[in-house]
């Protein structure tokens, strides 16, 4: 009977190993999947950041034109505020003399730029704010502008 006992022990170990082995294999597979998911997420984040940086660099190549003469009215969910431009380009605008309190919940809004003889309605996305001398200066990307905005900027570029 003792000889059979060793054989019986091995026979009993097979179902026990199966019960322990299957969850262990599943745990290993899940762990590998999580590692691969994290790696993919990191690669995707780096790729998105690179694409954003390249897009911002492309916009930065767009020459800014210094100007203090343009009146800007911004309309958003908090009402209407006004300021004046610091500089403009085809793809961006810097606006100064804005109130320091936060008036808008969103970073997207519509602005009207008045040159004194021409008015442009443009859609903006806030990129940055800076407060100094009891006023705010804001940099924004232009997401939508009429064709005559590009023509206006080109004309201003010739005289700057």
JSON list of C-alpha atoms in Angstrom, two decimals:
[
{"chain": "A", "resi": 1, "resn": "UNK", "atom": "CA", "xyz": [0.00, 0.00, 0.00]},
{"chain": "A", "resi": 2, "resn": "UNK", "atom": "CA", "xyz": [2.91, 2.34, 0.62]},
{"chain": "A", "resi": 3, "resn": "UNK", "atom": "CA", "xyz": [4.00, 2.16, -2.96]},
{"chain": "A", "resi": 4, "resn": "UNK", "atom": "CA", "xyz": [0.50, 3.10, -4.04]},
{"chain": "A", "resi": 5, "resn": "UNK", "atom": "CA", "xyz": [0.49, 5.96, -1.55]},
{"chain": "A", "resi": 6, "resn": "UNK", "atom": "CA", "xyz": [3.26, 7.81, -3.45]},
{"chain": "A", "resi": 7, "resn": "UNK", "atom": "CA", "xyz": [1.41, 7.31, -6.71]},
{"chain": "A", "resi": 8, "resn": "UNK", "atom": "CA", "xyz": [-1.83, 8.49, -5.10]},
{"chain": "A", "resi": 9, "resn": "UNK", "atom": "CA", "xyz": [-0.09, 11.61, -3.82]},
{"chain": "A", "resi": 10, "resn": "UNK", "atom": "CA", "xyz": [1.00, 12.50, -7.36]},
{"chain": "A", "resi": 11, "resn": "UNK", "atom": "CA", "xyz": [-2.50, 11.85, -8.66]},
{"chain": "A", "resi": 12, "resn": "UNK", "atom": "CA", "xyz": [-3.94, 14.18, -6.00]},
{"chain": "A", "resi": 13, "resn": "UNK", "atom": "CA", "xyz": [-1.37, 16.90, -6.80]},
{"chain": "A", "resi": 14, "resn": "UNK", "atom": "CA", "xyz": [-2.55, 17.21, -10.42]},
{"chain": "A", "resi": 15, "resn": "UNK", "atom": "CA", "xyz": [-5.97, 18.74, -9.58]},
{"chain": "A", "resi": 16, "resn": "UNK", "atom": "CA", "xyz": [-4.39, 20.91, -6.87]},
{"chain": "A", "resi": 17, "resn": "UNK", "atom": "CA", "xyz": [-1.77, 22.18, -9.33]},
{"chain": "A", "resi": 18, "resn": "UNK", "atom": "CA", "xyz": [-4.51, 22.85, -11.87]},
{"chain": "A", "resi": 19, "resn": "UNK", "atom": "CA", "xyz": [-6.51, 24.80, -9.29]},
{"chain": "A", "resi": 20, "resn": "UNK", "atom": "CA", "xyz": [-3.46, 26.87, -8.31]},
{"chain": "A", "resi": 21, "resn": "UNK", "atom": "CA", "xyz": [-1.87, 27.01, -11.76]},
{"chain": "A", "resi": 22, "resn": "UNK", "atom": "CA", "xyz": [-4.83, 28.41, -13.72]},
{"chain": "A", "resi": 23, "resn": "UNK", "atom": "CA", "xyz": [-5.28, 31.45, -11.46]},
{"chain": "A", "resi": 24, "resn": "UNK", "atom": "CA", "xyz": [-1.50, 31.93, -11.42]},
{"chain": "A", "resi": 25, "resn": "UNK", "atom": "CA", "xyz": [-1.36, 31.93, -15.22]},
{"chain": "A", "resi": 26, "resn": "UNK", "atom": "CA", "xyz": [-4.33, 34.31, -15.32]},
{"chain": "A", "resi": 27, "resn": "UNK", "atom": "CA", "xyz": [-2.56, 36.62, -12.85]},
{"chain": "A", "resi": 28, "resn": "UNK", "atom": "CA", "xyz": [0.58, 36.63, -14.98]},
{"chain": "A", "resi": 29, "resn": "UNK", "atom": "CA", "xyz": [-1.42, 37.36, -18.16]},
{"chain": "A", "resi": 30, "resn": "UNK", "atom": "CA", "xyz": [-3.31, 40.21, -16.43]},
{"chain": "A", "resi": 31, "resn": "UNK", "atom": "CA", "xyz": [-0.06, 41.66, -15.09]},
{"chain": "A", "resi": 32, "resn": "UNK", "atom": "CA", "xyz": [1.54, 41.58, -18.53]},
{"chain": "A", "resi": 33, "resn": "UNK", "atom": "CA", "xyz": [-1.57, 43.20, -20.05]},
{"chain": "A", "resi": 34, "resn": "UNK", "atom": "CA", "xyz": [-1.45, 46.01, -17.45]},
{"chain": "A", "resi": 35, "resn": "UNK", "atom": "CA", "xyz": [2.24, 46.61, -18.11]},
{"chain": "A", "resi": 36, "resn": "UNK", "atom": "CA", "xyz": [1.61, 46.75, -21.86]},
{"chain": "A", "resi": 37, "resn": "UNK", "atom": "CA", "xyz": [-1.33, 49.12, -21.29]},
{"chain": "A", "resi": 38, "resn": "UNK", "atom": "CA", "xyz": [0.87, 51.46, -19.24]},
{"chain": "A", "resi": 39, "resn": "UNK", "atom": "CA", "xyz": [3.59, 51.40, -21.87]},
{"chain": "A", "resi": 40, "resn": "UNK", "atom": "CA", "xyz": [1.04, 52.15, -24.60]},
{"chain": "A", "resi": 41, "resn": "UNK", "atom": "CA", "xyz": [-0.42, 54.97, -22.50]},
{"chain": "A", "resi": 42, "resn": "UNK", "atom": "CA", "xyz": [3.03, 56.52, -21.94]},
{"chain": "A", "resi": 43, "resn": "UNK", "atom": "CA", "xyz": [3.88, 56.27, -25.64]},
{"chain": "A", "resi": 44, "resn": "UNK", "atom": "CA", "xyz": [0.53, 57.80, -26.57]},
{"chain": "A", "resi": 45, "resn": "UNK", "atom": "CA", "xyz": [1.01, 60.66, -24.06]},
{"chain": "A", "resi": 46, "resn": "UNK", "atom": "CA", "xyz": [4.49, 61.41, -25.40]},
{"chain": "A", "resi": 47, "resn": "UNK", "atom": "CA", "xyz": [3.17, 61.32, -28.97]},
{"chain": "A", "resi": 48, "resn": "UNK", "atom": "CA", "xyz": [0.28, 63.69, -28.14]},
{"chain": "A", "resi": 49, "resn": "UNK", "atom": "CA", "xyz": [2.65, 66.08, -26.35]},
{"chain": "A", "resi": 50, "resn": "UNK", "atom": "CA", "xyz": [5.02, 66.00, -29.32]},
{"chain": "A", "resi": 51, "resn": "UNK", "atom": "CA", "xyz": [2.16, 66.74, -31.73]},
{"chain": "A", "resi": 52, "resn": "UNK", "atom": "CA", "xyz": [0.97, 69.63, -29.52]},
{"chain": "A", "resi": 53, "resn": "UNK", "atom": "CA", "xyz": [4.51, 71.00, -29.25]},
{"chain": "A", "resi": 54, "resn": "UNK", "atom": "CA", "xyz": [4.99, 70.78, -33.02]},
{"chain": "A", "resi": 55, "resn": "UNK", "atom": "CA", "xyz": [1.66, 72.56, -33.60]},
{"chain": "A", "resi": 56, "resn": "UNK", "atom": "CA", "xyz": [2.57, 75.27, -31.09]},
{"chain": "A", "resi": 57, "resn": "UNK", "atom": "CA", "xyz": [6.00, 75.67, -32.69]},
{"chain": "A", "resi": 58, "resn": "UNK", "atom": "CA", "xyz": [4.37, 76.01, -36.10]},
{"chain": "A", "resi": 59, "resn": "UNK", "atom": "CA", "xyz": [2.10, 78.74, -34.74]},
{"chain": "A", "resi": 60, "resn": "UNK", "atom": "CA", "xyz": [5.05, 80.45, -33.06]},
{"chain": "A", "resi": 61, "resn": "UNK", "atom": "CA", "xyz": [6.76, 80.70, -36.45]},
{"chain": "A", "resi": 62, "resn": "UNK", "atom": "CA", "xyz": [3.84, 82.91, -37.44]},
{"chain": "A", "resi": 63, "resn": "UNK", "atom": "CA", "xyz": [5.34, 86.39, -36.96]},
{"chain": "A", "resi": 64, "resn": "UNK", "atom": "CA", "xyz": [3.62, 88.54, -34.37]},
{"chain": "A", "resi": 65, "resn": "UNK", "atom": "CA", "xyz": [2.87, 92.15, -35.11]},
{"chain": "A", "resi": 66, "resn": "UNK", "atom": "CA", "xyz": [3.10, 94.50, -32.14]},
{"chain": "A", "resi": 67, "resn": "UNK", "atom": "CA", "xyz": [0.07, 96.75, -31.91]},
{"chain": "A", "resi": 68, "resn": "UNK", "atom": "CA", "xyz": [-1.68, 98.73, -29.18]},
{"chain": "A", "resi": 69, "resn": "UNK", "atom": "CA", "xyz": [-4.35, 100.26, -31.38]},
{"chain": "A", "resi": 70, "resn": "UNK", "atom": "CA", "xyz": [-6.95, 97.50, -31.61]},
{"chain": "A", "resi": 71, "resn": "UNK", "atom": "CA", "xyz": [-9.92, 97.38, -29.24]},
{"chain": "A", "resi": 72, "resn": "UNK", "atom": "CA", "xyz": [-11.03, 93.85, -28.33]},
{"chain": "A", "resi": 73, "resn": "UNK", "atom": "CA", "xyz": [-14.41, 92.91, -26.86]},
{"chain": "A", "resi": 74, "resn": "UNK", "atom": "CA", "xyz": [-14.66, 89.38, -25.50]},
{"chain": "A", "resi": 75, "resn": "UNK", "atom": "CA", "xyz": [-18.01, 87.71, -25.01]},
{"chain": "A", "resi": 76, "resn": "UNK", "atom": "CA", "xyz": [-18.27, 84.59, -22.90]},
{"chain": "A", "resi": 77, "resn": "UNK", "atom": "CA", "xyz": [-20.43, 82.89, -20.31]},
{"chain": "A", "resi": 78, "resn": "UNK", "atom": "CA", "xyz": [-19.57, 85.59, -17.75]},
{"chain": "A", "resi": 79, "resn": "UNK", "atom": "CA", "xyz": [-20.56, 88.58, -19.86]},
{"chain": "A", "resi": 80, "resn": "UNK", "atom": "CA", "xyz": [-18.50, 91.00, -21.92]},
{"chain": "A", "resi": 81, "resn": "UNK", "atom": "CA", "xyz": [-15.07, 92.50, -21.20]},
{"chain": "A", "resi": 82, "resn": "UNK", "atom": "CA", "xyz": [-12.81, 94.77, -23.23]},
{"chain": "A", "resi": 83, "resn": "UNK", "atom": "CA", "xyz": [-9.09, 95.17, -23.67]},
{"chain": "A", "resi": 84, "resn": "UNK", "atom": "CA", "xyz": [-6.52, 96.18, -26.26]},
{"chain": "A", "resi": 85, "resn": "UNK", "atom": "CA", "xyz": [-4.13, 94.11, -28.31]},
{"chain": "A", "resi": 86, "resn": "UNK", "atom": "CA", "xyz": [-0.44, 93.72, -27.54]},
{"chain": "A", "resi": 87, "resn": "UNK", "atom": "CA", "xyz": [0.23, 91.78, -30.71]},
{"chain": "A", "resi": 88, "resn": "UNK", "atom": "CA", "xyz": [-1.57, 89.83, -33.40]},
{"chain": "A", "resi": 89, "resn": "UNK", "atom": "CA", "xyz": [-0.83, 87.15, -35.98]},
{"chain": "A", "resi": 90, "resn": "UNK", "atom": "CA", "xyz": [-2.74, 84.88, -38.34]},
{"chain": "A", "resi": 91, "resn": "UNK", "atom": "CA", "xyz": [-3.07, 82.26, -35.59]},
{"chain": "A", "resi": 92, "resn": "UNK", "atom": "CA", "xyz": [-2.97, 84.14, -32.29]},
{"chain": "A", "resi": 93, "resn": "UNK", "atom": "CA", "xyz": [-3.64, 87.29, -30.35]},
{"chain": "A", "resi": 94, "resn": "UNK", "atom": "CA", "xyz": [-2.34, 88.83, -27.14]},
{"chain": "A", "resi": 95, "resn": "UNK", "atom": "CA", "xyz": [-4.83, 91.04, -25.29]},
{"chain": "A", "resi": 96, "resn": "UNK", "atom": "CA", "xyz": [-3.95, 93.37, -22.39]},
{"chain": "A", "resi": 97, "resn": "UNK", "atom": "CA", "xyz": [-5.86, 95.67, -20.01]},
{"chain": "A", "resi": 98, "resn": "UNK", "atom": "CA", "xyz": [-8.38, 92.95, -19.10]},
{"chain": "A", "resi": 99, "resn": "UNK", "atom": "CA", "xyz": [-9.98, 92.75, -15.64]},
{"chain": "A", "resi": 100, "resn": "UNK", "atom": "CA", "xyz": [-8.08, 90.51, -13.22]},
{"chain": "A", "resi": 101, "resn": "UNK", "atom": "CA", "xyz": [-11.10, 88.56, -11.95]},
{"chain": "A", "resi": 102, "resn": "UNK", "atom": "CA", "xyz": [-12.04, 85.39, -13.77]},
{"chain": "A", "resi": 103, "resn": "UNK", "atom": "CA", "xyz": [-15.17, 86.12, -15.77]},
{"chain": "A", "resi": 104, "resn": "UNK", "atom": "CA", "xyz": [-15.35, 83.03, -17.94]},
{"chain": "A", "resi": 105, "resn": "UNK", "atom": "CA", "xyz": [-15.68, 79.39, -16.94]},
{"chain": "A", "resi": 106, "resn": "UNK", "atom": "CA", "xyz": [-14.57, 78.20, -20.37]},
{"chain": "A", "resi": 107, "resn": "UNK", "atom": "CA", "xyz": [-11.26, 78.74, -22.15]},
{"chain": "A", "resi": 108, "resn": "UNK", "atom": "CA", "xyz": [-13.13, 79.14, -25.45]},
{"chain": "A", "resi": 109, "resn": "UNK", "atom": "CA", "xyz": [-14.88, 82.36, -26.38]},
{"chain": "A", "resi": 110, "resn": "UNK", "atom": "CA", "xyz": [-15.66, 84.80, -29.16]},
{"chain": "A", "resi": 111, "resn": "UNK", "atom": "CA", "xyz": [-13.96, 88.18, -29.54]},
{"chain": "A", "resi": 112, "resn": "UNK", "atom": "CA", "xyz": [-14.64, 91.19, -31.70]},
{"chain": "A", "resi": 113, "resn": "UNK", "atom": "CA", "xyz": [-11.55, 93.10, -32.82]},
{"chain": "A", "resi": 114, "resn": "UNK", "atom": "CA", "xyz": [-12.21, 96.69, -33.86]},
{"chain": "A", "resi": 115, "resn": "UNK", "atom": "CA", "xyz": [-9.53, 98.51, -35.87]},
{"chain": "A", "resi": 116, "resn": "UNK", "atom": "CA", "xyz": [-11.47, 101.76, -36.08]},
{"chain": "A", "resi": 117, "resn": "UNK", "atom": "CA", "xyz": [-12.45, 101.14, -39.68]},
{"chain": "A", "resi": 118, "resn": "UNK", "atom": "CA", "xyz": [-12.97, 97.38, -39.73]},
{"chain": "A", "resi": 119, "resn": "UNK", "atom": "CA", "xyz": [-14.43, 94.80, -37.30]},
{"chain": "A", "resi": 120, "resn": "UNK", "atom": "CA", "xyz": [-13.50, 91.12, -37.10]},
{"chain": "A", "resi": 121, "resn": "UNK", "atom": "CA", "xyz": [-15.28, 88.38, -35.14]},
{"chain": "A", "resi": 122, "resn": "UNK", "atom": "CA", "xyz": [-12.87, 85.62, -34.17]},
{"chain": "A", "resi": 123, "resn": "UNK", "atom": "CA", "xyz": [-13.10, 82.48, -32.03]},
{"chain": "A", "resi": 124, "resn": "UNK", "atom": "CA", "xyz": [-10.35, 82.06, -29.44]},
{"chain": "A", "resi": 125, "resn": "UNK", "atom": "CA", "xyz": [-8.93, 79.48, -27.06]},
{"chain": "A", "resi": 126, "resn": "UNK", "atom": "CA", "xyz": [-7.08, 80.89, -24.04]},
{"chain": "A", "resi": 127, "resn": "UNK", "atom": "CA", "xyz": [-3.47, 79.67, -23.83]},
{"chain": "A", "resi": 128, "resn": "UNK", "atom": "CA", "xyz": [-2.19, 81.70, -20.88]},
{"chain": "A", "resi": 129, "resn": "UNK", "atom": "CA", "xyz": [-2.98, 84.57, -18.49]},
{"chain": "A", "resi": 130, "resn": "UNK", "atom": "CA", "xyz": [-0.65, 86.93, -16.68]},
{"chain": "A", "resi": 131, "resn": "UNK", "atom": "CA", "xyz": [-1.66, 89.49, -14.06]},
{"chain": "A", "resi": 132, "resn": "UNK", "atom": "CA", "xyz": [0.38, 92.67, -13.56]},
{"chain": "A", "resi": 133, "resn": "UNK", "atom": "CA", "xyz": [-0.40, 96.27, -12.61]},
{"chain": "A", "resi": 134, "resn": "UNK", "atom": "CA", "xyz": [-4.00, 95.41, -11.62]},
{"chain": "A", "resi": 135, "resn": "UNK", "atom": "CA", "xyz": [-4.78, 94.16, -15.12]},
{"chain": "A", "resi": 136, "resn": "UNK", "atom": "CA", "xyz": [-4.62, 90.85, -16.94]},
{"chain": "A", "resi": 137, "resn": "UNK", "atom": "CA", "xyz": [-2.86, 90.04, -20.19]},
{"chain": "A", "resi": 138, "resn": "UNK", "atom": "CA", "xyz": [-4.03, 86.97, -22.06]},
{"chain": "A", "resi": 139, "resn": "UNK", "atom": "CA", "xyz": [-2.59, 85.01, -24.94]},
{"chain": "A", "resi": 140, "resn": "UNK", "atom": "CA", "xyz": [-5.05, 83.10, -27.11]},
{"chain": "A", "resi": 141, "resn": "UNK", "atom": "CA", "xyz": [-4.98, 80.95, -30.22]},
{"chain": "A", "resi": 142, "resn": "UNK", "atom": "CA", "xyz": [-7.36, 81.87, -33.00]},
{"chain": "A", "resi": 143, "resn": "UNK", "atom": "CA", "xyz": [-9.47, 78.84, -33.88]},
{"chain": "A", "resi": 144, "resn": "UNK", "atom": "CA", "xyz": [-11.71, 80.54, -36.42]},
{"chain": "A", "resi": 145, "resn": "UNK", "atom": "CA", "xyz": [-11.38, 83.88, -38.18]},
{"chain": "A", "resi": 146, "resn": "UNK", "atom": "CA", "xyz": [-12.83, 85.41, -41.31]},
{"chain": "A", "resi": 147, "resn": "UNK", "atom": "CA", "xyz": [-10.69, 85.51, -44.46]},
{"chain": "A", "resi": 148, "resn": "UNK", "atom": "CA", "xyz": [-10.33, 89.27, -44.20]},
{"chain": "A", "resi": 149, "resn": "UNK", "atom": "CA", "xyz": [-8.52, 88.80, -40.84]},
{"chain": "A", "resi": 150, "resn": "UNK", "atom": "CA", "xyz": [-5.63, 87.10, -42.66]},
{"chain": "A", "resi": 151, "resn": "UNK", "atom": "CA", "xyz": [-5.61, 89.93, -45.22]},
{"chain": "A", "resi": 152, "resn": "UNK", "atom": "CA", "xyz": [-5.62, 92.53, -42.43]},
{"chain": "A", "resi": 153, "resn": "UNK", "atom": "CA", "xyz": [-2.71, 90.82, -40.65]},
{"chain": "A", "resi": 154, "resn": "UNK", "atom": "CA", "xyz": [-0.77, 90.65, -43.94]},
{"chain": "A", "resi": 155, "resn": "UNK", "atom": "CA", "xyz": [-1.33, 94.39, -44.49]},
{"chain": "A", "resi": 156, "resn": "UNK", "atom": "CA", "xyz": [-0.25, 95.19, -40.91]},
{"chain": "A", "resi": 157, "resn": "UNK", "atom": "CA", "xyz": [2.84, 93.01, -41.37]},
{"chain": "A", "resi": 158, "resn": "UNK", "atom": "CA", "xyz": [3.92, 95.13, -44.35]},
{"chain": "A", "resi": 159, "resn": "UNK", "atom": "CA", "xyz": [3.83, 98.31, -42.26]},
{"chain": "A", "resi": 160, "resn": "UNK", "atom": "CA", "xyz": [5.44, 96.94, -39.10]}
]
